[in-house]
Coordinates of C-alpha atoms in Angstrom, one line a residue:
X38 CA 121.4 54.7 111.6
X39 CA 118.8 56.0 109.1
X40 CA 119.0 56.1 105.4
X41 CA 117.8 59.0 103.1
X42 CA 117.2 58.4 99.3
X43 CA 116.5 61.0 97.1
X44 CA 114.9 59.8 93.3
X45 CA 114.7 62.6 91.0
X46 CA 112.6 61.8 88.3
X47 CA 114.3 63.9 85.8
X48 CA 111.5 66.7 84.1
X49 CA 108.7 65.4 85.9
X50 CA 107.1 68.0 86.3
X51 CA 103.3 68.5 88.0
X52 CA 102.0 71.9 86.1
X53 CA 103.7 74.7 85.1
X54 CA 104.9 77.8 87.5
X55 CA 103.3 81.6 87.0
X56 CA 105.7 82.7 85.2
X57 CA 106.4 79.3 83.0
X58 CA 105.3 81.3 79.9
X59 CA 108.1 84.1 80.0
X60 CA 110.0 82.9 77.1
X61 CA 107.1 80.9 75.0
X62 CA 103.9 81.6 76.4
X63 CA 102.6 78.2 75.1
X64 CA 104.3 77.0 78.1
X65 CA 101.6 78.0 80.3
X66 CA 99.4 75.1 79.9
X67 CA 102.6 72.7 80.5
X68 CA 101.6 69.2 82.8
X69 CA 104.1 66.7 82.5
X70 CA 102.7 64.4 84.5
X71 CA 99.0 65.2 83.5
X72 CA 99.6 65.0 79.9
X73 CA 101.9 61.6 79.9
X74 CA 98.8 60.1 81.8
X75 CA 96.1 61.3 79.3
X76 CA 97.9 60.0 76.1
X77 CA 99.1 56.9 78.0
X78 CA 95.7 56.1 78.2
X79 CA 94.5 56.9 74.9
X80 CA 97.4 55.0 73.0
X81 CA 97.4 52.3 75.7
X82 CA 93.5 51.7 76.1
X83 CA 94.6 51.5 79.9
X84 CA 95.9 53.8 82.5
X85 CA 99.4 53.8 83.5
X86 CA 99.8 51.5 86.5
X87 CA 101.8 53.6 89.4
X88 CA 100.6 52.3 92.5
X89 CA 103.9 52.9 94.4
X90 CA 103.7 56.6 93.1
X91 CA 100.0 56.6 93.8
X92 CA 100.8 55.2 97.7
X93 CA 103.9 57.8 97.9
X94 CA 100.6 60.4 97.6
X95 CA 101.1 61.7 93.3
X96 CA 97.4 61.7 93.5
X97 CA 97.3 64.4 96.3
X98 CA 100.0 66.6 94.5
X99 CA 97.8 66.1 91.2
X100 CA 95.1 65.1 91.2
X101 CA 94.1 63.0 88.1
X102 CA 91.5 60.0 87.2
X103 CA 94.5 57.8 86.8
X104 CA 95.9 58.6 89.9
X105 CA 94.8 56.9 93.6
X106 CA 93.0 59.7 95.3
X107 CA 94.2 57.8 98.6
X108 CA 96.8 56.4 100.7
X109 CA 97.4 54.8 104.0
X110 CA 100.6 55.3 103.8
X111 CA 102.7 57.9 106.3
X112 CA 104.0 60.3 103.7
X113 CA 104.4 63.8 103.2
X114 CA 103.6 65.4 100.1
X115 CA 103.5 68.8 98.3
X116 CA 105.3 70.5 95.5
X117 CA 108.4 72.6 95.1
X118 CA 108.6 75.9 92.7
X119 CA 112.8 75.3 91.2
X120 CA 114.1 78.4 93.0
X121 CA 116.1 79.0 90.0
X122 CA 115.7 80.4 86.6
X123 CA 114.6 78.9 83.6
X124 CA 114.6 75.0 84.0
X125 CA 117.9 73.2 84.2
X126 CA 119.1 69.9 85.1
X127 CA 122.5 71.3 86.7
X128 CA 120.8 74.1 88.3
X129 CA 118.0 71.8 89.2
X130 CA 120.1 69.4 91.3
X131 CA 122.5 72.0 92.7
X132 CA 119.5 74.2 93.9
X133 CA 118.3 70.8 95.9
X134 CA 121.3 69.6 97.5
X135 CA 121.7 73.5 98.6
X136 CA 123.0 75.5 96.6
X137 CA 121.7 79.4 95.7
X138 CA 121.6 79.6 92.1
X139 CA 119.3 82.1 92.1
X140 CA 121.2 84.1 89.8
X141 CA 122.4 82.1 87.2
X142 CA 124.4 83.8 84.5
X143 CA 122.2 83.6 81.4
X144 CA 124.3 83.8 77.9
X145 CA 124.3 83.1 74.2
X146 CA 127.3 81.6 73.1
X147 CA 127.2 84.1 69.8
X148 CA 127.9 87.3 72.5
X149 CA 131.3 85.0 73.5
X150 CA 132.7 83.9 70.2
X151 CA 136.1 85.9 70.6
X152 CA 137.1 85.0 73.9
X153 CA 135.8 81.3 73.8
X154 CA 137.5 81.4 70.3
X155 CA 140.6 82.9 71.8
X156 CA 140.5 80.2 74.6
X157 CA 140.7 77.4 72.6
X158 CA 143.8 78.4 70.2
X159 CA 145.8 79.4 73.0
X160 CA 145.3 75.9 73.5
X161 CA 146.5 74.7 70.6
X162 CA 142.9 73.8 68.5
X163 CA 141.9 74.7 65.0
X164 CA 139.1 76.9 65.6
X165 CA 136.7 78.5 62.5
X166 CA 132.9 79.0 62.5
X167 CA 130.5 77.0 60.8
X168 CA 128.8 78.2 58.3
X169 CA 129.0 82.0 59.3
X170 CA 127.1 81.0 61.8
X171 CA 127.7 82.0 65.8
X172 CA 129.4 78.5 66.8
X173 CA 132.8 76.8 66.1
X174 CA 134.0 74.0 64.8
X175 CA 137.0 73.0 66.7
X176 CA 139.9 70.5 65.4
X177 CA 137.0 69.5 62.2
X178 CA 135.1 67.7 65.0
X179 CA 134.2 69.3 67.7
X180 CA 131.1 71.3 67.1
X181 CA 130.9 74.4 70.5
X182 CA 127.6 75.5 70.3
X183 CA 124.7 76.5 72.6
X184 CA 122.3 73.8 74.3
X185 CA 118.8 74.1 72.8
X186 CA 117.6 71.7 75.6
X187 CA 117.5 73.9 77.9
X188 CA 116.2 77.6 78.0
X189 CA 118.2 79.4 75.7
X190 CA 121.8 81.1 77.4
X191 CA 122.1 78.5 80.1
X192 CA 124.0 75.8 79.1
X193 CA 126.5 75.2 76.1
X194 CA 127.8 72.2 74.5
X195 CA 131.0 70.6 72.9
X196 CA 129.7 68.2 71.1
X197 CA 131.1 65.7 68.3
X198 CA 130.1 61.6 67.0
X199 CA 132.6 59.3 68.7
X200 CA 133.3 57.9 65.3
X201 CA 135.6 61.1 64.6
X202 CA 137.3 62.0 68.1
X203 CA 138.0 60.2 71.6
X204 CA 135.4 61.4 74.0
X205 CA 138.4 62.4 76.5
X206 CA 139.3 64.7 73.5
X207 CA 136.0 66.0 73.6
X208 CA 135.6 66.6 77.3
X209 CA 139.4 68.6 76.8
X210 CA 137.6 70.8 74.9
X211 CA 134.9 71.7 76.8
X212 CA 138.0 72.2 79.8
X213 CA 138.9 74.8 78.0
X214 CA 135.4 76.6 77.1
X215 CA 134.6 75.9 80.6
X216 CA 137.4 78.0 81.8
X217 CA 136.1 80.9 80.2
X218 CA 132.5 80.3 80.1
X219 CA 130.0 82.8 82.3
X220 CA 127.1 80.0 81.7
X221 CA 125.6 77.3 84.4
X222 CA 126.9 74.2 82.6
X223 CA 128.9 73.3 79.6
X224 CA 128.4 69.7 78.6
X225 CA 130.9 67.7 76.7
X226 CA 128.7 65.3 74.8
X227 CA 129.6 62.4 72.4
X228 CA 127.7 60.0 70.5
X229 CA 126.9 57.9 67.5
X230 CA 124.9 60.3 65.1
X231 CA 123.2 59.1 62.0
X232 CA 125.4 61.4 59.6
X233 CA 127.3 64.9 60.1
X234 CA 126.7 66.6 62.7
X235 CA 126.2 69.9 61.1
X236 CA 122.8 68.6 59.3
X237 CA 121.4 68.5 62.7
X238 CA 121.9 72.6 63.4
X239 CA 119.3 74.5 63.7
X240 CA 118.1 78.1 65.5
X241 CA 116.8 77.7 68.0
X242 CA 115.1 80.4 70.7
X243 CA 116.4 84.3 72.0
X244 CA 119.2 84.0 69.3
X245 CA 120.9 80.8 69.9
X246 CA 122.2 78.8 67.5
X247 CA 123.1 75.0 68.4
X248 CA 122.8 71.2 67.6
X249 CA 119.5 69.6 67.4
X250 CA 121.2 66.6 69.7
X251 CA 117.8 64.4 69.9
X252 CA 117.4 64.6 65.6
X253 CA 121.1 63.5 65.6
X254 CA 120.2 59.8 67.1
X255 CA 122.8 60.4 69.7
X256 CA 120.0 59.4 71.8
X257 CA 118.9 56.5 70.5
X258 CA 121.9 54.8 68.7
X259 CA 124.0 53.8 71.8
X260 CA 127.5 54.6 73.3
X261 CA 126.5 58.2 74.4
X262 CA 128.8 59.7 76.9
X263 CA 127.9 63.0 78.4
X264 CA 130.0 65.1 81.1
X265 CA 128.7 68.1 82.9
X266 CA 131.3 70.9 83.6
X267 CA 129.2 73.1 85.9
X268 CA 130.3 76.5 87.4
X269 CA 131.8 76.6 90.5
X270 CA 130.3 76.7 93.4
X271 CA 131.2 76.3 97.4
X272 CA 130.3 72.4 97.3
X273 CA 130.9 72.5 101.5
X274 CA 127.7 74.3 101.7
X275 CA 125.8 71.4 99.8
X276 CA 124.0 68.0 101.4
X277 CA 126.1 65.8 100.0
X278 CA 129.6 66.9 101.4
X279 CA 127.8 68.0 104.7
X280 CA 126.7 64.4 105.0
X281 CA 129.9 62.5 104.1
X282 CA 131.6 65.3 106.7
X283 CA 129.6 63.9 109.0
X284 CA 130.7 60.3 108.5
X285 CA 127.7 59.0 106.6
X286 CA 128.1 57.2 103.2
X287 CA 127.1 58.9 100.1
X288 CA 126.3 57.3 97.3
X289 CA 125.4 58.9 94.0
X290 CA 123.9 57.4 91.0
X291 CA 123.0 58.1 87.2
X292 CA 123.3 61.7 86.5
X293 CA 123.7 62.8 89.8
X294 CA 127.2 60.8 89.7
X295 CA 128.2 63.0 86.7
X296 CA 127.0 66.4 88.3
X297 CA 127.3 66.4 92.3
X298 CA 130.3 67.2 94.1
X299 CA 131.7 64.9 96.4
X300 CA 134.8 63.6 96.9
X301 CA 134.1 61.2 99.5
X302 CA 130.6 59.7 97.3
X303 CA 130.1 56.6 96.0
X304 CA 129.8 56.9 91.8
X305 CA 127.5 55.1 90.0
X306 CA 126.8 56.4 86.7
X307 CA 124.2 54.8 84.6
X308 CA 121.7 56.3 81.9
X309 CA 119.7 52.7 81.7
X310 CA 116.7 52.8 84.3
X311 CA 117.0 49.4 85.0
X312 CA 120.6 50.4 86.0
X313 CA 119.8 53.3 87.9
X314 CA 117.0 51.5 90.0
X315 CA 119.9 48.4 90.3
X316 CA 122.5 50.5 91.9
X317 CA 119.7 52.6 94.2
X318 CA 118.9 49.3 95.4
X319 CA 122.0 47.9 96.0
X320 CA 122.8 51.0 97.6
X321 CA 120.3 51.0 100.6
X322 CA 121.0 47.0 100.7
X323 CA 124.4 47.7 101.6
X324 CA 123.8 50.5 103.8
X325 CA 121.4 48.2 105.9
X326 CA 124.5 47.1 108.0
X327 CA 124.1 49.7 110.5
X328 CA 126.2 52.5 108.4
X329 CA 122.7 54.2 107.0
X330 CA 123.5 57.5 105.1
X331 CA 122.5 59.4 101.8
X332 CA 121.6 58.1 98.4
X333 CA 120.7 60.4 95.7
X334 CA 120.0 58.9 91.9
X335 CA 118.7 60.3 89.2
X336 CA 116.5 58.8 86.7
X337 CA 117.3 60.3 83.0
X338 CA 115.7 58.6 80.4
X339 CA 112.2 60.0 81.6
X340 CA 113.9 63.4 80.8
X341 CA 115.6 61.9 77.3
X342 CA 111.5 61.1 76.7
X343 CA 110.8 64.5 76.9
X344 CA 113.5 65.9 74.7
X345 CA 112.2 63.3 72.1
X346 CA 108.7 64.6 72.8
X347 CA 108.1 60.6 72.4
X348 CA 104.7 60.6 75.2
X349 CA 105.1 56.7 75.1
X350 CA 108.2 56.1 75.8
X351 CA 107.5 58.6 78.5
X352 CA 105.1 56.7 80.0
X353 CA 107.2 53.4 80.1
X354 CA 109.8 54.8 82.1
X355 CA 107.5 55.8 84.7
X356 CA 106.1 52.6 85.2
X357 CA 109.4 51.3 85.6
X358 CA 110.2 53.6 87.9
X359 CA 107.5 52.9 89.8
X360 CA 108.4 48.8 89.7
X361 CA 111.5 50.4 91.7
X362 CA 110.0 52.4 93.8
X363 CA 107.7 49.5 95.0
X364 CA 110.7 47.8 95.7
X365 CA 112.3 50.5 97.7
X366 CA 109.3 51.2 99.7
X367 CA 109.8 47.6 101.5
X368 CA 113.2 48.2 102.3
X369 CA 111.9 51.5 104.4
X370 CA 111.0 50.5 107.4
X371 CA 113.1 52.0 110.1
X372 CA 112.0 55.0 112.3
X373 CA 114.1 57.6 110.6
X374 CA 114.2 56.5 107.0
X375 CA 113.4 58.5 104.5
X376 CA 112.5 58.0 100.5
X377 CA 111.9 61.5 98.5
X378 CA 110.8 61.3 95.4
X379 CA 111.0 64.6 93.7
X380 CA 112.1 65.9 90.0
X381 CA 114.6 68.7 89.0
X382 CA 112.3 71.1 85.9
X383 CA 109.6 69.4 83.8
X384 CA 109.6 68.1 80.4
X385 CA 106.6 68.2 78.8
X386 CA 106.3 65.9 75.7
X387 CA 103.3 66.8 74.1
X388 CA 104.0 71.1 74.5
X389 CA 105.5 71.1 70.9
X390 CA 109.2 71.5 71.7
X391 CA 111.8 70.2 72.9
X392 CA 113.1 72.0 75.6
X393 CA 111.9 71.9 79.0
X394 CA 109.3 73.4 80.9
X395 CA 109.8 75.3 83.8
X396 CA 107.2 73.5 86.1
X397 CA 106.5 72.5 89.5
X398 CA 107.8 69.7 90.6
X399 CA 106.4 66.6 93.2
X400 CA 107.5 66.5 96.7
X401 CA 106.8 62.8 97.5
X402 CA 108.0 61.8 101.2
X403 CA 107.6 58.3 102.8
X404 CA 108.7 58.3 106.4
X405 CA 107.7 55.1 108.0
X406 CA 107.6 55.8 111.8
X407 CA 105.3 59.5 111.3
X408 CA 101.8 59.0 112.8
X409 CA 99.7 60.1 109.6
X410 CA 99.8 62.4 106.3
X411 CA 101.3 65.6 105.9
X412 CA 99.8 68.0 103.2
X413 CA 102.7 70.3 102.9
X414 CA 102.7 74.1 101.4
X415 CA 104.1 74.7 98.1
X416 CA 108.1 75.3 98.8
X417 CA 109.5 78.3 97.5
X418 CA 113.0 76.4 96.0
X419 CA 113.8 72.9 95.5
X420 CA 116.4 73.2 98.1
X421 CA 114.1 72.8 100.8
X422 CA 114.1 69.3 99.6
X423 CA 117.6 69.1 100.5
X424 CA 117.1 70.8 103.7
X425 CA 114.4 68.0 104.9
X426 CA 116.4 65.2 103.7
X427 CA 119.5 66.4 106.0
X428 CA 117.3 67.2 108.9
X429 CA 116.1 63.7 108.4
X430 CA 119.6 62.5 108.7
X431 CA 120.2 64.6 111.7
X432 CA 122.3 67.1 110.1
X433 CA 123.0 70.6 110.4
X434 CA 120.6 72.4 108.3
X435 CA 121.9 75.6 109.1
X436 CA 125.1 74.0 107.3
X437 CA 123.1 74.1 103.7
X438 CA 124.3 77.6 101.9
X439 CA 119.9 77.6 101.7
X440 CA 117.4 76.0 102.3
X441 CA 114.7 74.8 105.4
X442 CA 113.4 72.1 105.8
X443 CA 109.6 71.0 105.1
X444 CA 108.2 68.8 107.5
X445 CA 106.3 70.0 110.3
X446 CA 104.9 73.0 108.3
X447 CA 101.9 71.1 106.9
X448 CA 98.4 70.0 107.8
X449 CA 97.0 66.7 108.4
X450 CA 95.1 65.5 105.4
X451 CA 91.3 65.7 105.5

């Protein structure tokens, strides 16, 4: 049986969408990928070395100096607008695996405070603002307070330093905001923060008041756990349920373990690359015994780049991601077998904030047994991705709440 990887390259994004500069038209001129290859060269004296993402056909989607211009090998390659608003990693992955989150619920914590408030002492915390200011303090610790990551209204956070509360406390906490929350996402994060959390809370954008999580060190000081509470949704209409239904393995890794549905998957968290690319590996090793199936892994420290606008770091992820991808490449050699390497929103380092950047993303498709390249149209919603990847897999497509798939509807490349 045929295997089917998906590696999202988390805010890897290939040039900002029309409407990108809706919220902060500076974000017009956003180019993940065009940017992180221009300072990478500057800083480095050398461009950044990507020749499995320059043979997967990069060069074709965006083309850049630093980029092969060429490739012999079979793939199919394009871009995909996010089919959803704003740019969000939840709504990014559920939108690909099938979902319609074309209406995403978009609001401030500070329009919620009494209910969310309310919530959370029927539950038995000590609730009070901070400051005056529209977020809570929950139990001393717990700081509830909108994500400034993301564009502003879409996700909020409970969020607290490990050194003061149990993570599992944490994640209770953001049970209970969840249950009344109208918003994508509420993530439960803990960490190691280089002093009190509420040093590190700022405005941010539209209103929204929150913790400035990448100035806290949360990032960079070790131990962080995160855990994504999304909204719900019918997960029977998404690929990875229709796939396991159908008897194939799923496995999910990094991110995508913490934010897909799926009873029947395979977890392997991980936030390290080196992790990530270990268990994606493993995970079409072991599915070389005749099983096949789905793999889908995200890679998030490309996007944890972005937030910490830190170009450089940018650029090293990528070429380790691309070590991977080399790697993967030789284990794809059966008629059937599919890698897709696409990404879920940009991230722009070098745009002067640190949110992300609504942008289009690559739709990079190496298929071993297709005669030649496919230049495919730009796809309306990143759930076509997940529509191609179960038609590769011989699944229903139908099946998919939305989405169709992409192969067939290109042209040959001149």
């Amino acid at each position: 049986m045929s295997t089917t990887v998906i590696v999202v390259i988390d805010g890897f994004g290939v040039g900002a969408m029309p409407d990108a500069g809706a919220l902060r038209p500076g974000d017009l001129t956003a180019d993940t990928c065009g940017h992180v290859l221009d300072h990478c060269r500057a800083s480095l004296g050398r461009p950044l070395r990507l020749p499995a993402l320059g043979a997967l056909g990069l060069g074709l989607v965006h083309p850049h100096p630093d980029l092969a211009r060429r490739t012999s090998r079979p793939v199919a390659v394009g871009r995909a607008a996010l089919g959803y608003p704003g740019a969000d990693t939840f709504a990014g992955h559920q939108t690909m695996m099938g979902a319609d989150f074309s209406r995403v619920t978009v609001a401030p914590l500070g329009g919620h405070l009494d209910e969310v408030s309310g919530a959370l002492k029927s539950a038995g915390h000590l609730v009070e603002p901070l400051r005056g200011q529209p977020l809570l303090l929950v139990d001393g610790a717990v700081l509830v307070h909108d994500n400034l990551e993301a564009d502003p209204g879409i996700n909020w956070n409970a969020s607290a330093r490990l050194d003061d509360i149990p993570f599992d406390r944490i994640v209770s906490i953001a049970r209970t905001v969840r249950a009344v929350a109208p918003v994508a996402r509420v993530i439960a994060v803990g960490g190691h923060a280089d002093g009190a959390l509420a040093t590190y809370v700022r405005d941010g954008d539209g209103g929204t008041v929150g913790l400035d999580t990448p100035a806290t060190g949360f990032y960079r000081n070790g131990g962080l756990q995160v855990r994504h509470l999304g909204v719900e949704l019918d997960h029977t209409g998404q690929l990875p349920d229709i796939a396991a239904r159908a008897g194939l393995p799923v496995t999910l890794v990094g991110k995508a373990a913490d934010i897909l549905a799926c009873e029947a998957a395979v977890r392997r968290p991980a936030v390290a690359t080196a992790e990530v690319l270990e268990h994606t590996l493993a995970a079409v090793q072991g599915g070389r015994g005749g099983q096949g199936g789905l793999v889908i892994a995200n890679v998030q420290e490309s996007d944890l780049a972005g937030h910490q606008q830190d170009t450089g770091r940018y650029g090293s992820v990528l070429e380790q991601v691309d070590v991977g991808l080399t790697e993967l490449m030789g284990l794809f050699t059966a008629p059937g077998d599919r890698l897709v390497v696409t990404a879920d929103h940009g991230n722009d380092p070098t745009i002067g904030h640190a949110y992300h950047t609504r942008e289009y993303v690559p739709v990079l498709i190496h298929r071993p047994d297709a005669a030649g390249i496919e230049l495919l149209p730009d796809a309306a919603t990143l759930a076509d991705v997940g529509a191609t990847a179960a038609a590769a897999l011989g699944l229903d497509v139908a099946a998919l709440t939305t989405g169709a798939t992409l192969l067939g509807r290109g042209r040959g490349a001149p």
